[in-house]
Amino acid sequence: MAPDPLIIAGKTFSSRLIVGTGKYESHDVMQQAHEASGAEMVTVAVRRINVTDRAKGSMLDYIDPKRYALLPNTAGCYTADDAIRTARLGREVGLSEWVKLEVIGDEQTLFPDNEGLVEATRVLVKEGFVVLPYTNDDPVVCKKLEDAGAAAVMPLGAPIGSGLGIQNRNNIHIIKEFAGIPVIVDAGVGTASDAAVAMELGVDGVLMNTAIAGASDPVAMAEAMKLAVVAGRQARLAGRIARRRYATASSPPEGTISG
């Protein structure tokens, strides 16, 4: 395949798969899964890592900063102010000026608070952050986030950790059609076919954590996800055949084969 990089805020990635760090049975398994995934960007929850005393050890010890770009996230934040403070903390301790912005609006469903998300995006962009907000699969909200300065939008495929796959393909397609920034499906992927479907819809990348970390064999699933993202992207670029109501013969009814 010809080079087909993912470019976000001027930074180039050869992989279109972004992976997380939570829910693994051990840091060693996490490290092996990251390697198998081929990902070049890894999300880390600022609230779940030891950022004050690195001498005590941290999951960051298992992530090679020369190999992976860190994407701190504001997981667990339920207000715009809380998310803004968490993003600032991540930058202050040297994690990154990039942030996967999460402002959760409901504790049970973990759906985003769109109003708070747009507000936090505006503030952080003005402060020099590269903001990648996790949001609902709502084309209007995604456009508002782009207008607020987001470097990419991350609409959910389904609720976080549900493994339901892409629930509203049409919305994802519309979001991508009108976006002037990368669109990365985040949340809801359960298996490799879900990742391939997302890429076939035309999105620029897929972010996942539970689908890999929660698999019976996380390392094998990470490799499967890598292959699925590549296959889905290549299928999208190749252009699928049109859907038809009736059968169409795969061989011409007339003509001969010369020998």
Short mmCIF file of C-alpha atoms in Angstrom, two decimals:
data_model
loop_
_atom_site.label_atom_id
_atom_site.label_comp_id
_atom_site.label_asym_id
_atom_site.label_seq_id
_atom_site.Cartn_x
_atom_site.Cartn_y
_atom_site.Cartn_z
CA MET A 1 0.00 0.00 0.00
CA ALA A 2 1.09 3.56 -0.66
CA PRO A 3 1.74 5.72 2.42
CA ASP A 4 -1.58 6.85 3.88
CA PRO A 5 -0.77 8.78 7.05
CA LEU A 6 -3.16 10.12 9.65
CA ILE A 7 -2.40 13.79 10.27
CA ILE A 8 -3.72 15.57 13.36
CA ALA A 9 -2.67 19.14 14.15
CA GLY A 10 0.30 18.79 11.83
CA LYS A 11 1.57 15.58 13.47
CA THR A 12 1.83 12.50 11.25
CA PHE A 13 0.99 8.94 12.28
CA SER A 14 1.32 5.87 10.08
CA SER A 15 -1.18 3.93 12.21
CA ARG A 16 -4.85 4.89 12.35
CA LEU A 17 -5.44 2.90 15.53
CA ILE A 18 -5.22 4.60 18.94
CA VAL A 19 -5.23 2.42 22.05
CA GLY A 20 -5.79 2.89 25.77
CA THR A 21 -4.14 1.74 28.97
CA GLY A 22 -6.97 0.74 31.33
CA LYS A 23 -8.40 -2.63 32.39
CA TYR A 24 -5.37 -4.79 31.56
CA GLU A 25 -4.55 -7.59 33.98
CA SER A 26 -0.98 -6.35 34.17
CA HIS A 27 1.29 -3.68 32.78
CA ASP A 28 3.27 -6.37 30.98
CA VAL A 29 0.20 -7.53 29.07
CA MET A 30 -0.64 -3.91 28.27
CA GLN A 31 2.84 -3.37 26.88
CA GLN A 32 2.62 -6.48 24.70
CA ALA A 33 -0.81 -5.48 23.41
CA HIS A 34 0.41 -2.00 22.52
CA GLU A 35 3.24 -3.50 20.51
CA ALA A 36 0.93 -5.94 18.72
CA SER A 37 -1.53 -3.16 17.86
CA GLY A 38 0.99 -1.16 15.85
CA ALA A 39 -0.47 1.99 17.41
CA GLU A 40 1.62 5.13 17.72
CA MET A 41 -0.65 7.04 20.09
CA VAL A 42 -1.70 5.83 23.54
CA THR A 43 -4.28 7.40 25.84
CA VAL A 44 -3.63 7.69 29.57
CA ALA A 45 -6.09 8.89 32.21
CA VAL A 46 -4.46 11.75 34.11
CA ARG A 47 -6.41 10.87 37.26
CA ARG A 48 -5.29 7.24 37.23
CA ILE A 49 -1.54 7.66 37.07
CA ASN A 50 0.99 8.74 39.61
CA VAL A 51 1.98 12.18 38.37
CA THR A 52 3.39 13.58 41.62
CA ASP A 53 6.04 11.02 42.58
CA ARG A 54 7.45 9.18 39.58
CA ALA A 55 9.97 7.43 41.83
CA LYS A 56 7.16 5.15 43.05
CA GLY A 57 6.56 3.73 39.60
CA SER A 58 3.72 4.17 37.16
CA MET A 59 2.14 2.64 34.08
CA LEU A 60 4.11 5.30 32.19
CA ASP A 61 7.19 3.20 32.91
CA TYR A 62 5.74 0.67 30.44
CA ILE A 63 5.14 3.17 27.64
CA ASP A 64 8.17 4.17 25.59
CA PRO A 65 7.85 7.93 24.89
CA LYS A 66 10.15 7.56 21.88
CA ARG A 67 7.73 5.08 20.33
CA TYR A 68 4.32 6.31 21.44
CA ALA A 69 2.76 9.76 21.57
CA LEU A 70 0.90 10.22 24.84
CA LEU A 71 -2.68 11.41 24.72
CA PRO A 72 -3.72 12.30 28.29
CA ASN A 73 -7.46 12.14 28.85
CA THR A 74 -9.80 13.74 31.34
CA ALA A 75 -11.71 10.54 32.16
CA GLY A 76 -13.87 10.82 35.25
CA CYS A 77 -14.58 14.54 34.88
CA TYR A 78 -18.23 15.59 35.12
CA THR A 79 -17.90 19.34 34.66
CA ALA A 80 -16.09 21.58 32.21
CA ASP A 81 -14.09 23.18 35.05
CA ASP A 82 -12.96 19.78 36.33
CA ALA A 83 -11.88 18.67 32.86
CA ILE A 84 -9.99 21.92 32.30
CA ARG A 85 -8.12 21.54 35.60
CA THR A 86 -7.25 17.93 34.80
CA ALA A 87 -5.93 18.85 31.36
CA ARG A 88 -3.79 21.59 32.89
CA LEU A 89 -2.40 19.14 35.44
CA GLY A 90 -1.42 16.71 32.72
CA ARG A 91 0.48 19.41 30.88
CA GLU A 92 2.11 20.79 34.03
CA VAL A 93 3.61 17.41 34.93
CA GLY A 94 4.97 16.99 31.43
CA LEU A 95 2.58 14.48 29.91
CA SER A 96 1.52 16.43 26.83
CA GLU A 97 -0.21 19.54 25.57
CA TRP A 98 -2.52 17.19 23.69
CA VAL A 99 -5.67 16.10 25.48
CA LYS A 100 -8.50 13.69 24.83
CA LEU A 101 -11.22 15.80 26.36
CA GLU A 102 -14.00 14.04 28.24
CA VAL A 103 -16.81 15.80 30.09
CA ILE A 104 -19.26 13.14 31.20
CA GLY A 105 -22.90 14.10 31.64
CA ASP A 106 -24.40 10.93 33.07
CA GLU A 107 -22.84 8.44 35.48
CA GLN A 108 -24.76 5.40 34.26
CA THR A 109 -24.54 5.79 30.49
CA LEU A 110 -21.30 7.80 30.47
CA PHE A 111 -22.69 9.88 27.63
CA PRO A 112 -20.89 13.22 27.18
CA ASP A 113 -22.15 16.57 28.43
CA ASN A 114 -22.06 18.35 25.08
CA GLU A 115 -22.54 21.85 26.47
CA GLY A 116 -19.67 21.41 28.92
CA LEU A 117 -17.55 19.79 26.23
CA VAL A 118 -17.84 22.74 23.87
CA GLU A 119 -17.11 25.17 26.71
CA ALA A 120 -14.01 23.27 27.83
CA THR A 121 -12.78 22.96 24.25
CA ARG A 122 -12.91 26.73 23.74
CA VAL A 123 -10.98 27.39 26.96
CA LEU A 124 -8.27 24.79 26.37
CA VAL A 125 -7.73 25.73 22.72
CA LYS A 126 -7.14 29.34 23.81
CA GLU A 127 -4.55 28.04 26.26
CA GLY A 128 -2.63 26.24 23.51
CA PHE A 129 -3.89 22.70 23.96
CA VAL A 130 -4.45 20.34 21.05
CA VAL A 131 -7.96 19.18 21.91
CA LEU A 132 -9.53 15.91 20.76
CA PRO A 133 -13.01 15.80 22.34
CA TYR A 134 -14.96 12.60 22.94
CA THR A 135 -18.56 13.31 22.01
CA ASN A 136 -21.91 11.87 20.97
CA ASP A 137 -22.49 10.82 17.36
CA ASP A 138 -24.26 14.12 16.79
CA PRO A 139 -23.26 16.01 13.61
CA VAL A 140 -24.36 19.37 15.05
CA VAL A 141 -22.27 18.98 18.21
CA CYS A 142 -19.27 17.80 16.19
CA LYS A 143 -19.48 20.92 14.03
CA LYS A 144 -19.68 23.12 17.14
CA LEU A 145 -16.57 21.43 18.52
CA GLU A 146 -14.73 22.01 15.25
CA ASP A 147 -15.76 25.68 15.32
CA ALA A 148 -14.48 25.85 18.93
CA GLY A 149 -11.03 24.83 17.69
CA ALA A 150 -10.89 21.06 18.20
CA ALA A 151 -8.05 19.38 16.30
CA ALA A 152 -10.22 16.29 15.72
CA VAL A 153 -13.60 15.04 16.87
CA MET A 154 -14.15 11.63 18.49
CA PRO A 155 -17.80 10.58 18.18
CA LEU A 156 -18.81 7.41 19.98
CA GLY A 157 -19.80 4.32 18.05
CA ALA A 158 -21.76 3.06 21.06
CA PRO A 159 -21.61 3.61 24.84
CA ILE A 160 -18.17 3.27 26.45
CA GLY A 161 -17.18 -0.34 27.03
CA SER A 162 -20.43 -1.72 25.57
CA GLY A 163 -18.88 -3.60 22.65
CA LEU A 164 -22.04 -2.98 20.62
CA GLY A 165 -20.23 -1.75 17.53
CA ILE A 166 -21.31 1.18 15.37
CA GLN A 167 -24.93 1.86 16.29
CA ASN A 168 -25.65 4.79 13.99
CA ARG A 169 -23.69 4.44 10.80
CA ASN A 170 -25.58 7.22 9.07
CA ASN A 171 -24.64 9.79 11.72
CA ILE A 172 -20.98 8.80 11.57
CA HIS A 173 -21.10 9.14 7.79
CA ILE A 174 -22.69 12.60 8.05
CA ILE A 175 -20.16 13.74 10.65
CA LYS A 176 -17.31 12.74 8.36
CA GLU A 177 -18.94 14.29 5.30
CA PHE A 178 -19.15 17.75 6.90
CA ALA A 179 -15.99 17.70 9.03
CA GLY A 180 -12.95 19.74 8.10
CA ILE A 181 -10.85 17.94 10.73
CA PRO A 182 -10.12 14.25 11.36
CA VAL A 183 -12.96 12.09 12.69
CA ILE A 184 -11.98 9.26 15.02
CA VAL A 185 -14.55 6.77 16.27
CA ASP A 186 -14.13 6.38 20.01
CA ALA A 187 -15.98 3.87 22.23
CA GLY A 188 -18.26 0.95 21.51
CA VAL A 189 -15.99 -1.21 19.35
CA GLY A 190 -16.23 -4.84 20.43
CA THR A 191 -14.33 -6.83 17.84
CA ALA A 192 -12.33 -6.52 14.64
CA SER A 193 -15.34 -6.33 12.32
CA ASP A 194 -16.58 -3.25 14.22
CA ALA A 195 -13.26 -1.51 13.61
CA ALA A 196 -13.36 -2.42 9.92
CA VAL A 197 -16.92 -1.09 9.58
CA ALA A 198 -15.90 2.19 11.18
CA MET A 199 -13.05 2.63 8.74
CA GLU A 200 -15.23 1.63 5.78
CA LEU A 201 -17.57 4.49 6.74
CA GLY A 202 -14.68 6.82 5.94
CA VAL A 203 -13.52 7.91 9.39
CA ASP A 204 -9.87 8.73 9.84
CA GLY A 205 -9.13 6.45 12.77
CA VAL A 206 -10.45 4.36 15.65
CA LEU A 207 -9.70 4.63 19.35
CA MET A 208 -10.34 1.67 21.62
CA ASN A 209 -9.45 0.23 24.99
CA THR A 210 -11.93 -2.27 26.45
CA ALA A 211 -12.23 -4.29 23.24
CA ILE A 212 -8.54 -5.14 23.50
CA ALA A 213 -7.90 -5.12 27.24
CA GLY A 214 -11.06 -7.10 28.01
CA ALA A 215 -10.50 -9.80 25.39
CA SER A 216 -9.58 -13.33 26.45
CA ASP A 217 -6.26 -12.80 24.67
CA PRO A 218 -5.57 -9.05 24.58
CA VAL A 219 -2.38 -9.39 22.56
CA ALA A 220 -4.04 -11.44 19.82
CA MET A 221 -7.01 -9.05 19.77
CA ALA A 222 -4.68 -6.08 19.47
CA GLU A 223 -3.16 -7.58 16.35
CA ALA A 224 -6.63 -8.35 14.98
CA MET A 225 -7.63 -4.74 15.49
CA LYS A 226 -4.52 -3.53 13.71
CA LEU A 227 -5.35 -5.66 10.69
CA ALA A 228 -9.03 -4.67 10.76
CA VAL A 229 -8.26 -0.96 10.71
CA VAL A 230 -5.89 -1.42 7.78
CA ALA A 231 -8.39 -3.60 5.90
CA GLY A 232 -11.27 -1.21 6.51
CA ARG A 233 -9.25 1.76 5.37
CA GLN A 234 -8.05 -0.01 2.23
CA ALA A 235 -11.59 -1.13 1.40
CA ARG A 236 -12.81 2.45 1.78
CA LEU A 237 -10.13 3.75 -0.56
CA ALA A 238 -10.75 0.92 -3.04
CA GLY A 239 -14.46 1.76 -3.30
CA ARG A 240 -17.07 -0.91 -2.65
CA ILE A 241 -19.56 -2.07 -5.28
CA ALA A 242 -23.04 -0.60 -5.23
CA ARG A 243 -25.71 -2.42 -3.27
CA ARG A 244 -28.36 -3.97 -5.54
CA ARG A 245 -31.77 -5.41 -4.86
CA TYR A 246 -31.28 -8.38 -7.21
CA ALA A 247 -28.47 -10.68 -8.23
CA THR A 248 -25.91 -9.71 -10.83
CA ALA A 249 -23.95 -12.39 -12.64
CA SER A 250 -20.27 -12.36 -11.82
CA SER A 251 -19.36 -13.76 -15.25
CA PRO A 252 -20.48 -12.32 -18.59
CA PRO A 253 -23.26 -14.37 -20.23
CA GLU A 254 -21.58 -14.19 -23.62
CA GLY A 255 -18.09 -14.39 -24.96
CA THR A 256 -15.29 -16.94 -24.97
CA ILE A 257 -12.02 -17.30 -23.21
CA SER A 258 -9.06 -17.42 -25.53
CA GLY A 259 -6.37 -19.94 -24.74
#
